[in-house]
XYZ file of N, CA, C and O in Angstrom:
364
model
N 147.717 -37.315 -158.211
C 147.849 -38.666 -157.693
C 147.370 -39.698 -158.712
O 148.050 -40.668 -158.971
N 146.193 -39.446 -159.252
C 145.594 -40.442 -160.134
C 146.373 -40.616 -161.429
O 146.519 -41.733 -161.912
N 146.894 -39.527 -162.003
C 147.668 -39.635 -163.238
C 148.930 -40.465 -163.039
O 149.408 -41.104 -163.953
N 149.478 -40.419 -161.830
C 150.688 -41.189 -161.534
C 150.362 -42.612 -161.079
O 151.246 -43.401 -160.806
N 149.060 -42.919 -160.961
C 148.655 -44.250 -160.536
C 148.674 -44.443 -159.031
O 148.614 -45.564 -158.539
N 148.750 -43.338 -158.275
C 148.776 -43.423 -156.823
C 147.386 -43.146 -156.267
O 146.591 -42.450 -156.868
N 147.125 -43.668 -155.106
C 145.880 -43.382 -154.407
C 146.197 -42.555 -153.180
O 147.228 -42.747 -152.542
N 145.292 -41.652 -152.851
C 145.493 -40.811 -151.677
C 145.113 -41.616 -150.447
O 143.948 -41.867 -150.202
N 146.103 -42.003 -149.678
C 145.848 -42.811 -148.492
C 146.218 -42.070 -147.211
O 146.218 -42.632 -146.136
N 146.534 -40.800 -147.335
C 146.953 -39.997 -146.195
C 146.070 -38.765 -146.101
O 145.728 -38.168 -147.104
N 145.691 -38.397 -144.921
C 144.888 -37.190 -144.720
C 145.653 -35.963 -145.196
O 146.875 -35.905 -145.111
N 144.910 -34.978 -145.683
C 145.528 -33.769 -146.229
C 146.447 -33.081 -145.225
O 147.525 -32.619 -145.586
N 146.035 -32.994 -143.974
C 146.865 -32.326 -142.968
C 148.199 -33.053 -142.781
O 149.231 -32.414 -142.596
N 148.181 -34.361 -142.869
C 149.429 -35.111 -142.739
C 150.325 -34.879 -143.953
O 151.545 -34.779 -143.814
N 149.735 -34.773 -145.136
C 150.527 -34.534 -146.347
C 151.107 -33.133 -146.380
O 152.273 -32.945 -146.700
N 150.279 -32.134 -146.058
C 150.729 -30.743 -146.172
C 151.509 -30.279 -144.949
O 152.272 -29.324 -145.050
N 151.298 -30.918 -143.822
C 151.983 -30.515 -142.598
C 151.255 -29.414 -141.844
O 151.766 -28.921 -140.837
N 150.075 -29.011 -142.322
C 149.303 -27.948 -141.671
C 147.829 -28.327 -141.586
O 147.332 -29.057 -142.448
N 147.148 -27.775 -140.592
C 145.701 -27.936 -140.528
C 145.075 -27.177 -141.688
O 145.728 -26.330 -142.323
N 143.824 -27.437 -141.965
C 143.134 -26.735 -143.059
C 143.179 -25.225 -142.871
O 143.440 -24.477 -143.815
N 142.920 -24.780 -141.650
C 142.912 -23.336 -141.371
C 144.308 -22.731 -141.562
O 144.451 -21.665 -142.171
N 145.332 -23.404 -141.061
C 146.699 -22.897 -141.209
C 147.146 -22.934 -142.667
O 147.833 -22.017 -143.140
N 146.742 -23.964 -143.398
C 147.085 -24.044 -144.812
C 146.422 -22.910 -145.591
O 147.059 -22.278 -146.436
N 145.175 -22.620 -145.276
C 144.476 -21.505 -145.924
C 145.217 -20.202 -145.674
O 145.469 -19.429 -146.610
N 145.584 -19.952 -144.430
C 146.330 -18.731 -144.098
C 147.660 -18.681 -144.848
O 148.047 -17.635 -145.375
N 148.355 -19.802 -144.877
C 149.648 -19.862 -145.574
C 149.469 -19.547 -147.056
O 150.209 -18.743 -147.623
N 148.495 -20.198 -147.695
C 148.273 -19.992 -149.129
C 147.869 -18.555 -149.439
O 148.332 -17.974 -150.419
N 147.028 -17.977 -148.602
C 146.656 -16.574 -148.811
C 147.881 -15.673 -148.693
O 148.007 -14.683 -149.422
N 148.792 -16.030 -147.810
C 150.033 -15.281 -147.681
C 150.913 -15.388 -148.916
O 151.554 -14.412 -149.316
N 150.931 -16.560 -149.549
C 151.725 -16.711 -150.771
C 151.130 -15.874 -151.899
O 151.877 -15.323 -152.710
N 149.815 -15.763 -151.936
C 149.167 -14.928 -152.953
C 149.573 -13.472 -152.760
O 149.970 -12.795 -153.706
N 149.489 -13.007 -151.518
C 149.845 -11.615 -151.217
C 151.310 -11.341 -151.561
O 151.649 -10.290 -152.114
N 152.180 -12.289 -151.267
C 153.600 -12.114 -151.563
C 153.846 -12.076 -153.076
O 154.629 -11.254 -153.566
N 153.161 -12.922 -153.821
C 153.350 -12.989 -155.275
C 152.778 -11.779 -155.987
O 153.407 -11.210 -156.878
N 151.560 -11.373 -155.585
C 150.843 -10.339 -156.331
C 150.817 -8.971 -155.653
O 150.335 -8.007 -156.235
N 151.305 -8.882 -154.426
C 151.366 -7.590 -153.751
C 150.037 -7.095 -153.227
O 149.902 -5.909 -152.906
N 149.054 -7.977 -153.141
C 147.742 -7.617 -152.602
C 147.064 -8.887 -152.106
O 147.479 -9.995 -152.438
N 146.030 -8.701 -151.303
C 145.278 -9.855 -150.812
C 144.345 -10.362 -151.908
O 143.882 -9.598 -152.753
N 144.064 -11.658 -151.885
C 143.129 -12.246 -152.831
C 141.743 -11.706 -152.544
O 141.297 -11.667 -151.396
N 141.034 -11.283 -153.584
C 139.715 -10.678 -153.419
C 138.580 -11.696 -153.319
O 137.431 -11.338 -153.096
N 138.875 -12.958 -153.481
C 137.850 -13.991 -153.415
C 137.045 -14.113 -154.688
O 136.146 -14.949 -154.772
N 137.344 -13.302 -155.675
C 136.606 -13.316 -156.936
C 137.449 -13.904 -158.062
O 136.980 -14.755 -158.815
N 138.675 -13.451 -158.168
C 139.575 -13.954 -159.215
C 139.785 -15.452 -159.005
O 140.124 -15.870 -157.895
N 139.580 -16.266 -160.049
C 139.810 -17.710 -159.899
C 141.276 -18.003 -159.565
O 142.179 -17.416 -160.162
N 141.481 -18.886 -158.611
C 142.830 -19.254 -158.188
C 142.988 -20.773 -158.180
O 142.005 -21.508 -158.119
N 144.238 -21.202 -158.240
C 144.601 -22.616 -158.139
C 145.660 -22.766 -157.063
O 146.472 -21.865 -156.866
N 145.665 -23.911 -156.425
C 146.787 -24.265 -155.556
C 147.831 -24.907 -156.464
O 147.576 -25.921 -157.106
N 148.987 -24.282 -156.537
C 150.062 -24.711 -157.423
C 151.145 -25.428 -156.636
O 151.487 -25.026 -155.524
N 151.672 -26.490 -157.212
C 152.875 -27.143 -156.682
C 154.066 -26.454 -157.339
O 154.220 -26.513 -158.560
N 154.893 -25.808 -156.556
C 156.042 -25.073 -157.091
C 156.936 -26.021 -157.882
O 157.276 -25.758 -159.030
N 157.341 -27.104 -157.268
C 157.987 -28.198 -157.997
C 156.848 -29.133 -158.383
O 156.181 -29.692 -157.517
N 156.575 -29.269 -159.675
C 155.383 -29.999 -160.130
C 155.349 -31.462 -159.701
O 156.396 -32.125 -159.604
N 154.140 -31.947 -159.478
C 153.958 -33.358 -159.152
C 154.449 -34.265 -160.276
O 154.821 -35.408 -160.024
N 154.463 -33.746 -161.481
C 154.907 -34.558 -162.618
C 156.371 -34.968 -162.505
O 156.820 -35.879 -163.210
N 157.129 -34.330 -161.613
C 158.531 -34.700 -161.428
C 158.692 -35.891 -160.480
O 159.786 -36.444 -160.378
N 157.614 -36.277 -159.817
C 157.678 -37.367 -158.842
C 157.956 -38.696 -159.528
O 157.421 -38.982 -160.599
N 158.797 -39.489 -158.890
C 159.114 -40.820 -159.409
C 158.657 -41.924 -158.466
O 158.804 -43.098 -158.787
N 158.127 -41.530 -157.315
C 157.647 -42.519 -156.352
C 156.548 -41.892 -155.510
O 156.367 -40.670 -155.521
N 155.856 -42.711 -154.773
C 154.815 -42.194 -153.878
C 155.434 -41.315 -152.802
O 154.837 -40.328 -152.376
N 156.644 -41.618 -152.387
C 157.325 -40.786 -151.396
C 157.618 -39.405 -151.963
O 157.497 -38.398 -151.265
N 158.009 -39.344 -153.235
C 158.214 -38.044 -153.890
C 156.921 -37.253 -153.912
O 156.908 -36.054 -153.638
N 155.819 -37.904 -154.256
C 154.519 -37.229 -154.297
C 154.188 -36.660 -152.933
O 153.778 -35.511 -152.808
N 154.399 -37.435 -151.901
C 154.112 -36.968 -150.537
C 154.966 -35.751 -150.187
O 154.463 -34.774 -149.631
N 156.254 -35.785 -150.527
C 157.130 -34.644 -150.236
C 156.691 -33.401 -151.018
O 156.741 -32.287 -150.507
N 156.255 -33.589 -152.247
C 155.848 -32.459 -153.080
C 154.518 -31.850 -152.639
O 154.166 -30.754 -153.072
N 153.788 -32.544 -151.789
C 152.518 -32.016 -151.273
C 152.694 -31.263 -149.955
O 151.729 -30.718 -149.413
N 153.911 -31.206 -149.435
C 154.171 -30.463 -148.199
C 153.950 -28.976 -148.461
O 154.212 -28.466 -149.556
N 153.446 -28.271 -147.462
C 152.989 -26.895 -147.659
C 154.036 -25.947 -148.240
O 153.705 -25.027 -148.977
N 155.304 -26.177 -147.961
C 156.332 -25.270 -148.481
C 156.497 -25.384 -149.994
O 157.156 -24.541 -150.609
N 155.903 -26.403 -150.602
C 155.939 -26.555 -152.061
C 154.620 -26.100 -152.695
O 154.412 -26.305 -153.885
N 153.752 -25.475 -151.920
C 152.461 -25.028 -152.425
C 152.382 -23.509 -152.431
O 152.962 -22.846 -151.579
N 151.654 -22.989 -153.411
C 151.395 -21.551 -153.469
C 150.052 -21.337 -154.144
O 149.591 -22.187 -154.910
N 149.436 -20.211 -153.847
C 148.168 -19.845 -154.459
C 148.452 -18.917 -155.629
O 149.077 -17.867 -155.453
N 148.056 -19.346 -156.827
C 148.264 -18.548 -158.032
C 146.931 -18.263 -158.701
O 145.994 -19.058 -158.592
N 146.879 -17.151 -159.413
C 145.728 -16.904 -160.274
C 145.649 -18.079 -161.242
O 146.678 -18.585 -161.714
N 144.416 -18.508 -161.523
C 144.227 -19.676 -162.381
C 144.952 -19.510 -163.706
O 145.629 -20.440 -164.178
N 144.867 -18.336 -164.300
C 145.527 -18.076 -165.584
C 147.036 -18.293 -165.478
O 147.648 -18.918 -166.352
N 147.645 -17.779 -164.424
C 149.089 -17.934 -164.247
C 149.471 -19.399 -164.052
O 150.477 -19.868 -164.582
N 148.667 -20.130 -163.290
C 148.971 -21.534 -163.055
C 148.847 -22.347 -164.342
O 149.675 -23.221 -164.611
N 147.857 -22.044 -165.151
C 147.703 -22.750 -166.423
C 148.853 -22.425 -167.375
O 149.324 -23.292 -168.110
N 149.328 -21.184 -167.337
C 150.474 -20.804 -168.166
C 151.750 -21.489 -167.667
O 152.590 -21.890 -168.464
N 151.890 -21.597 -166.351
C 153.071 -22.227 -165.758
C 153.126 -23.700 -166.117
O 154.186 -24.227 -166.413
N 151.982 -24.357 -166.088
C 151.881 -25.783 -166.370
C 152.830 -26.542 -165.440
O 152.837 -26.299 -164.246
N 153.624 -27.436 -165.970
C 154.523 -28.248 -165.143
C 155.967 -27.766 -165.228
O 156.894 -28.516 -164.978
N 156.159 -26.502 -165.561
C 157.519 -25.960 -165.679
C 158.046 -25.496 -164.318
O 157.304 -24.999 -163.488
N 159.334 -25.603 -164.153
C 159.986 -25.141 -162.931
C 160.494 -23.709 -163.067
O 160.710 -23.038 -162.080
N 160.689 -23.235 -164.278
C 161.355 -21.956 -164.506
C 160.398 -20.817 -164.821
O 160.811 -19.767 -165.302
N 159.124 -20.968 -164.542
C 158.135 -19.949 -164.876
C 158.196 -18.783 -163.899
O 158.309 -18.982 -162.697
N 158.135 -17.575 -164.421
C 158.121 -16.365 -163.586
C 156.766 -15.686 -163.740
O 156.291 -15.486 -164.859
N 156.151 -15.318 -162.640
C 154.871 -14.604 -162.642
C 155.102 -13.154 -163.017
O 156.022 -12.512 -162.511
N 154.213 -12.639 -163.856
C 154.215 -11.218 -164.170
C 155.256 -10.856 -165.138
O 155.656 -9.929 -165.579
């Protein structure tokens, strides 16, 4: 948000479309689907925007890109390697 000059004026649940608990469950499910196992709570992870926020051209785009279906839990290393690319494949 800040790099694009936007301020967060909406609650996280309104942006993501899920409560904190449901978002946590969803993200843990994306980790299991990507890596074939549950997150152990030890490996550093990042919440990744599948379509990067850097593609946003308006505040409305940013809001759409924060919806839960555009989020996934990735190992920190994988997310840093992915950066803002759309064509990155894990593993």
